[in-house]
mmCIF file of C-alpha atoms in Angstrom:
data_model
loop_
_atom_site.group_PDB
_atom_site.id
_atom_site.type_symbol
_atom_site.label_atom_id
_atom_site.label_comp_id
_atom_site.label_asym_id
_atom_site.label_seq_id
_atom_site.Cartn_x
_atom_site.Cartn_y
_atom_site.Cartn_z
ATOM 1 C CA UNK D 1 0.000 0.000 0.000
ATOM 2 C CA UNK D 2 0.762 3.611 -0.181
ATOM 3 C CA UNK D 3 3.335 4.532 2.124
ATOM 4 C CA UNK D 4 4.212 8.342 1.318
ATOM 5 C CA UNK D 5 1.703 10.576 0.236
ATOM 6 C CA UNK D 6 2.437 14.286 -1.208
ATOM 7 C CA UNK D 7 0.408 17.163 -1.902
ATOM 8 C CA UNK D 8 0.708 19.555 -3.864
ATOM 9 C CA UNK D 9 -2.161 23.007 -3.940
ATOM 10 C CA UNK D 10 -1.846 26.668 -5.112
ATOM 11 C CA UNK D 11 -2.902 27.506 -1.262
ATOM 12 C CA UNK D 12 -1.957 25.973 2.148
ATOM 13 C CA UNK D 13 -5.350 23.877 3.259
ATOM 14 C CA UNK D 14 -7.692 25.613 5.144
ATOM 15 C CA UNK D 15 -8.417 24.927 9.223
ATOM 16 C CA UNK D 16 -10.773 22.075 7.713
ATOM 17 C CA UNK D 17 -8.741 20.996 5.294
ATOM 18 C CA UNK D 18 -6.113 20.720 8.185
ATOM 19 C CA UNK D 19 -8.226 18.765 10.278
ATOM 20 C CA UNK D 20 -9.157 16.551 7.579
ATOM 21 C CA UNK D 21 -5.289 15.831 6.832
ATOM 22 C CA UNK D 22 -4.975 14.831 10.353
ATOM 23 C CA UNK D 23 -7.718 12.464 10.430
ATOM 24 C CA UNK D 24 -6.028 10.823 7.689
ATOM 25 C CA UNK D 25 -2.891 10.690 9.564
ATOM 26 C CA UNK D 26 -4.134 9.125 12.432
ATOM 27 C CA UNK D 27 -6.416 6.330 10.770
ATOM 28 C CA UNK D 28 -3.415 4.967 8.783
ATOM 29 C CA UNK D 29 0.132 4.815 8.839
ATOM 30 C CA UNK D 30 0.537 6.900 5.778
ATOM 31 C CA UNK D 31 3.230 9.832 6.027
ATOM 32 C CA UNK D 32 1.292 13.142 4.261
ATOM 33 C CA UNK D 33 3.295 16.152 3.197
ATOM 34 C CA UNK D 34 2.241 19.321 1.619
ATOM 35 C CA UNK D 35 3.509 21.533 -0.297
ATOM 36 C CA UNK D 36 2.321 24.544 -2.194
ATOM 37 C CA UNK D 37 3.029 24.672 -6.127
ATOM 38 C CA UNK D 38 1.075 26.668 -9.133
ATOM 39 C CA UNK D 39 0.038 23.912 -11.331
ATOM 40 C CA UNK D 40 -0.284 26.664 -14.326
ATOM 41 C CA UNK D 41 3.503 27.163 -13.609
ATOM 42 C CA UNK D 42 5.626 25.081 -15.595
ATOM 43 C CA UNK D 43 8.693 25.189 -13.805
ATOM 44 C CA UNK D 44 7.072 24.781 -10.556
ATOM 45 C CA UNK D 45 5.818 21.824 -10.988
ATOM 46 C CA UNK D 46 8.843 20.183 -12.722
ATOM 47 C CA UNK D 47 10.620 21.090 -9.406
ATOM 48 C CA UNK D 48 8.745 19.427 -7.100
ATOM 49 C CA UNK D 49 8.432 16.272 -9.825
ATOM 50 C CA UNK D 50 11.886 15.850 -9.753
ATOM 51 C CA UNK D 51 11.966 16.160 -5.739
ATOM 52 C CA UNK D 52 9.880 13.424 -5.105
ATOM 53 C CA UNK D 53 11.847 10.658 -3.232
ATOM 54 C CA UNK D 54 12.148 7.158 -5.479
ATOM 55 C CA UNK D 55 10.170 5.326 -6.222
ATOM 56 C CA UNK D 56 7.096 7.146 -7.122
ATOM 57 C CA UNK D 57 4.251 5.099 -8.050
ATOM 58 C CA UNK D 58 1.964 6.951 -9.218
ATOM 59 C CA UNK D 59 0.447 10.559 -9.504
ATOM 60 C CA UNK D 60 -3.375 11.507 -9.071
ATOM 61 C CA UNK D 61 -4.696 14.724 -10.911
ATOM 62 C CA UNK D 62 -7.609 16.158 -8.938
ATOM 63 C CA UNK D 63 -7.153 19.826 -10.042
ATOM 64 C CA UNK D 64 -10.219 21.892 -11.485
ATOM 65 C CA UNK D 65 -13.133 24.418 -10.424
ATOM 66 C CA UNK D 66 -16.211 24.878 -11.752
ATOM 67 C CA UNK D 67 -16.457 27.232 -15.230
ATOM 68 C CA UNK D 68 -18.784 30.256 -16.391
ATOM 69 C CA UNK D 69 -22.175 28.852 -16.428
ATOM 70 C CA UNK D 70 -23.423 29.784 -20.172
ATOM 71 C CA UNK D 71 -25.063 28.522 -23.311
ATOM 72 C CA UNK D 72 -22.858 27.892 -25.933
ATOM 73 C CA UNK D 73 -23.959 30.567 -28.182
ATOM 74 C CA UNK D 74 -23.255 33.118 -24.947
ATOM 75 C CA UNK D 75 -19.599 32.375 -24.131
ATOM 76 C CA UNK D 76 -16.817 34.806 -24.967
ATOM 77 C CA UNK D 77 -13.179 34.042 -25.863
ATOM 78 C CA UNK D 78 -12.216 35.192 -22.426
ATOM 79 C CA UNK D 79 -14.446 32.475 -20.980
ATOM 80 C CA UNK D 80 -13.061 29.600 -23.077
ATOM 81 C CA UNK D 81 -9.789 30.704 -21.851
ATOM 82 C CA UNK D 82 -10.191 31.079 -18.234
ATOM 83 C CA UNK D 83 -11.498 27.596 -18.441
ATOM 84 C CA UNK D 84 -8.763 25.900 -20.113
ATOM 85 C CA UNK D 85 -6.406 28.101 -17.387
ATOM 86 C CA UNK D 86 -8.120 27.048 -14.233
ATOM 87 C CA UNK D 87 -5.675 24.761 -13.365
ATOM 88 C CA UNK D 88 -7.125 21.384 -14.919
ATOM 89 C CA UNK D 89 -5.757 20.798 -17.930
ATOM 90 C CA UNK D 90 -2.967 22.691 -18.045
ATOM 91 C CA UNK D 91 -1.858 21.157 -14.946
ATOM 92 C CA UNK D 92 -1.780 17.550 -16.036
ATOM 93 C CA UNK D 93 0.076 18.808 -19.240
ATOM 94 C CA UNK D 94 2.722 20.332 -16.879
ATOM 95 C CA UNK D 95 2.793 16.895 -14.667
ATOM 96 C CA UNK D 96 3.342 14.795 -17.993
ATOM 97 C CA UNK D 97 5.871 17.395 -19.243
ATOM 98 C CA UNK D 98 7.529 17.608 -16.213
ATOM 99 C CA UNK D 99 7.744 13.346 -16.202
ATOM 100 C CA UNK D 100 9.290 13.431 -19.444
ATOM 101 C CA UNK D 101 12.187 15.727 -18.712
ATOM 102 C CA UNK D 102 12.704 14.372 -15.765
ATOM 103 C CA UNK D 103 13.046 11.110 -17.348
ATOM 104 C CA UNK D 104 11.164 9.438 -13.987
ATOM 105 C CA UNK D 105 8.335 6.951 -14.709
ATOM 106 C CA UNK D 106 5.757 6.266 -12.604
ATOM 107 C CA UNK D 107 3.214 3.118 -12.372
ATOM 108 C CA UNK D 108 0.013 5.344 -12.502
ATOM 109 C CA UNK D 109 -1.023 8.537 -13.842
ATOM 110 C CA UNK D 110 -4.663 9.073 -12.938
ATOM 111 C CA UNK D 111 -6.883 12.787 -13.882
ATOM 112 C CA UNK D 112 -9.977 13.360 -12.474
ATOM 113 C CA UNK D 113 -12.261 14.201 -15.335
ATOM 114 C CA UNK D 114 -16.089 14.652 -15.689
ATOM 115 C CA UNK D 115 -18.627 13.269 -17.320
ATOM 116 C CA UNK D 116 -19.846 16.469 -18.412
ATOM 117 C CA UNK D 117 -17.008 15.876 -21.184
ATOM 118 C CA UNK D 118 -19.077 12.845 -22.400
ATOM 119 C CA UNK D 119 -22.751 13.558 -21.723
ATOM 120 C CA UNK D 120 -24.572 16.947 -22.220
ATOM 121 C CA UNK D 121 -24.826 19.594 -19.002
ATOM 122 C CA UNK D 122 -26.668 22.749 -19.374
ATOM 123 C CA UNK D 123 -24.751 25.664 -19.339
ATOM 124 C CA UNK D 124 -21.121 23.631 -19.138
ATOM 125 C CA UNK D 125 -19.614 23.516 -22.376
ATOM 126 C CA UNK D 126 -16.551 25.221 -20.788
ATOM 127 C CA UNK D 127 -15.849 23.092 -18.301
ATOM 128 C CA UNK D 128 -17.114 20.434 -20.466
ATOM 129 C CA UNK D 129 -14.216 21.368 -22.951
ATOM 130 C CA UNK D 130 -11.357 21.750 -20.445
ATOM 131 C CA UNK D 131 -12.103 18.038 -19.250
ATOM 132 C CA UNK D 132 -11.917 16.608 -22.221
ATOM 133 C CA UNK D 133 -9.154 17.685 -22.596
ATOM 134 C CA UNK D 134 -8.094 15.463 -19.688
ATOM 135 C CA UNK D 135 -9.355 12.193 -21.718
ATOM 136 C CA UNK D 136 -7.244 13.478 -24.223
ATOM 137 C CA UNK D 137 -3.950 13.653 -22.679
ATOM 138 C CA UNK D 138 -4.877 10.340 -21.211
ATOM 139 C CA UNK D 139 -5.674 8.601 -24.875
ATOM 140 C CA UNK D 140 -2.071 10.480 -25.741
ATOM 141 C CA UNK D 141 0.071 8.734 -23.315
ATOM 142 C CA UNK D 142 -1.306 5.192 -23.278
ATOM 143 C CA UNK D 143 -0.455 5.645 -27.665
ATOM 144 C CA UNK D 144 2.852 6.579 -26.417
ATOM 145 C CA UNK D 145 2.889 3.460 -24.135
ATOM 146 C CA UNK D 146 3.044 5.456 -20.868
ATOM 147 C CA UNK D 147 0.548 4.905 -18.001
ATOM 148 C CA UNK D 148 -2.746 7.154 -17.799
ATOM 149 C CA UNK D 149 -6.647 7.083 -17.424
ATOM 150 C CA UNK D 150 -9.200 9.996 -16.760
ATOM 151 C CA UNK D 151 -11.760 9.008 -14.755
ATOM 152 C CA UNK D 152 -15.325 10.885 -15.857
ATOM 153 C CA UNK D 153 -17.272 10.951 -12.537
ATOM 154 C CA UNK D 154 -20.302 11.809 -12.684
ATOM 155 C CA UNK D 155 -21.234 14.416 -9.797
ATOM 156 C CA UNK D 156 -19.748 14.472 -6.521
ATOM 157 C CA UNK D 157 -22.589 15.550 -3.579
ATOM 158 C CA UNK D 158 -20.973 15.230 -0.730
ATOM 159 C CA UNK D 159 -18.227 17.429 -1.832
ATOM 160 C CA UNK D 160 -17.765 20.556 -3.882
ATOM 161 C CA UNK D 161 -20.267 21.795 -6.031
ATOM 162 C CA UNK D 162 -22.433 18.826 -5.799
ATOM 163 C CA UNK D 163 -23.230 19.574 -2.381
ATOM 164 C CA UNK D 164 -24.264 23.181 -2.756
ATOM 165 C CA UNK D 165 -27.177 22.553 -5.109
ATOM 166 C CA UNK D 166 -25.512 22.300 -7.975
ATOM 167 C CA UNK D 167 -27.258 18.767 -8.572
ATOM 168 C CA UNK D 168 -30.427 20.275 -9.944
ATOM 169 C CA UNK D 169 -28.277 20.704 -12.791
ATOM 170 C CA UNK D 170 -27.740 17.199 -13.764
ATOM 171 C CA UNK D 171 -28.683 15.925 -17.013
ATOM 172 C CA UNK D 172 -32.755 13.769 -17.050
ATOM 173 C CA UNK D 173 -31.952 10.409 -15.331
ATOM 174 C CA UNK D 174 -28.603 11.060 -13.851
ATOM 175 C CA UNK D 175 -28.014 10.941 -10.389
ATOM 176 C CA UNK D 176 -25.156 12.646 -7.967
ATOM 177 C CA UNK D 177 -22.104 9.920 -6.574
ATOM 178 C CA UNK D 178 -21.033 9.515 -2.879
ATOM 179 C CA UNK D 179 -17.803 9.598 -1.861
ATOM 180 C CA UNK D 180 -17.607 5.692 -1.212
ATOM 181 C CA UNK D 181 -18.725 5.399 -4.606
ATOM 182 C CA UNK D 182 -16.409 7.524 -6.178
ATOM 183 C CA UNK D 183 -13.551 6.022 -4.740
ATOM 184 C CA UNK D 184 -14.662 2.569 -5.624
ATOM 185 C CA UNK D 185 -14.268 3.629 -9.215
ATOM 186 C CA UNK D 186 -11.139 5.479 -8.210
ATOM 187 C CA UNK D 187 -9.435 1.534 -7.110
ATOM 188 C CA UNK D 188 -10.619 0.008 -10.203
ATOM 189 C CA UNK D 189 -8.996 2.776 -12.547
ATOM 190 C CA UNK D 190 -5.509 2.224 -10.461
ATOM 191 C CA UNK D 191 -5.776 -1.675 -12.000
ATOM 192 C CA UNK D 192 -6.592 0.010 -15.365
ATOM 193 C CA UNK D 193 -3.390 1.200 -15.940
ATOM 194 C CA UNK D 194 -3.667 1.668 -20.078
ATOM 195 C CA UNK D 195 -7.267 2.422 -20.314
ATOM 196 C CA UNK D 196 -7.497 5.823 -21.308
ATOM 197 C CA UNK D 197 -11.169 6.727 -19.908
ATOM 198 C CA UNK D 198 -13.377 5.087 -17.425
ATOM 199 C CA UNK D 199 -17.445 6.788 -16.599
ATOM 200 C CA UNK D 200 -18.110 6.475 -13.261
ATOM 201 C CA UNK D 201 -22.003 7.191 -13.597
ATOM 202 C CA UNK D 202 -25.091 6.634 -11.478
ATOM 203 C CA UNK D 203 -27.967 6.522 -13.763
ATOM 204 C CA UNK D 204 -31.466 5.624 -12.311
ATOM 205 C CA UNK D 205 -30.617 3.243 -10.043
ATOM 206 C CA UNK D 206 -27.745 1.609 -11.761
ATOM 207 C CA UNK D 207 -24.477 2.166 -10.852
ATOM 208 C CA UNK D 208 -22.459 2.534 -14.556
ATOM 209 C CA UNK D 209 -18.702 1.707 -14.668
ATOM 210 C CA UNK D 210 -17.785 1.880 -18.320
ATOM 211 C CA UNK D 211 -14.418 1.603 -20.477
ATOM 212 C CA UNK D 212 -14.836 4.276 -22.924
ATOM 213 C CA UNK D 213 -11.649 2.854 -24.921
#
């Protein structure tokens, strides 16, 4: 199991985020470290790449905020942008740059899409465009041979967005995840190593797990 855990954030974790941290701490025997680093920086991230001890395993993508909410015809070039520079996807481009100077491999490379990048959401074709990029990247490095998969979860409502209302927003028939579910899907993408995108959906009442290779 995971042994040595590192985190990296624009910001230093709030008092809850703090306490959260610790909770973590003291239910396993897993050493947490954080550190702050601008995703949307290049050279900041290749930094602390190249300062993680050997071996590392794996790296897990979680990076992203919620976009303008407008209709396609609506959005403005300045919207399109902020989305693509809110830390998502030009993040995980940084992380696999910053692997492939560094020359250090890893067993897992794992971005937390949406499915918003696969099925249609009112009023989120920006964010809906910045994810896929995500399932992009990941399609690019498994061609390349390298490990990767974006996971497209559906809505998250204990956490985030999803549990300030922003579930009334979900696509007829879909329903919100929990975080148990979520991170079921999250241990079957880490023994998916090459598949480039896996829907973690909860549709009616069936729970949908698909390989979208």
């Amino acid at each position: 199991g995971v042994k040595k855990m590192h985190l990296l954030g624009r910001s230093l974790p709030k008092d809850e985020q703090q306490g959260n941290l610790q909770d973590l701490r003291n239910m396993s025997d897993v050493e947490i470290e954080f550190k702050t680093c601008d995703m949307m920086k290049a050279d900041q991230v290749y930094e602390k790449v190249c300062g993680f001890p050997d071996p590392l395993d794996g790296i897990v993508h979680s990076a992203g905020k919620a976009t303008a909410v407008k209709l396609l015809r609506d959005l403005t070039a300045d919207d399109i942008t902020s989305a693509l520079e809110a830390g998502g996807a030009h993040g995980a481009w940084n992380l696999h740059a910053a692997l492939l100077q560094s020359g250090r491999k890893t067993q897992h490379f794992v971005m937390f899409s949406s499915s918003a990048s696969i099925l249609p959401t009112d009023g989120q074709s920006c964010y809906a465009a910045e994810r896929a990029c995500l399932d992009q990247l990941a399609y690019f490095r498994t061609q390349k041979g390298l490990p990767a998969v974006s996971i497209n979860f559906g809505l998250w409502t204990e956490v985030g967005i999803g549990s300030k209302g922003f579930s009334k927003r979900l696509t007829p028939g879909m329903k919100g995840l929990s975080n148990a579910e979520a991170m079921k899907a999250f241990e079957v993408a880490l023994r998916k190593n090459h598949v480039p995108c896996l829907a973690c959906l909860l549709i009616g009442e069936t729970r949908c797990l698909m390989d979208l290779d």
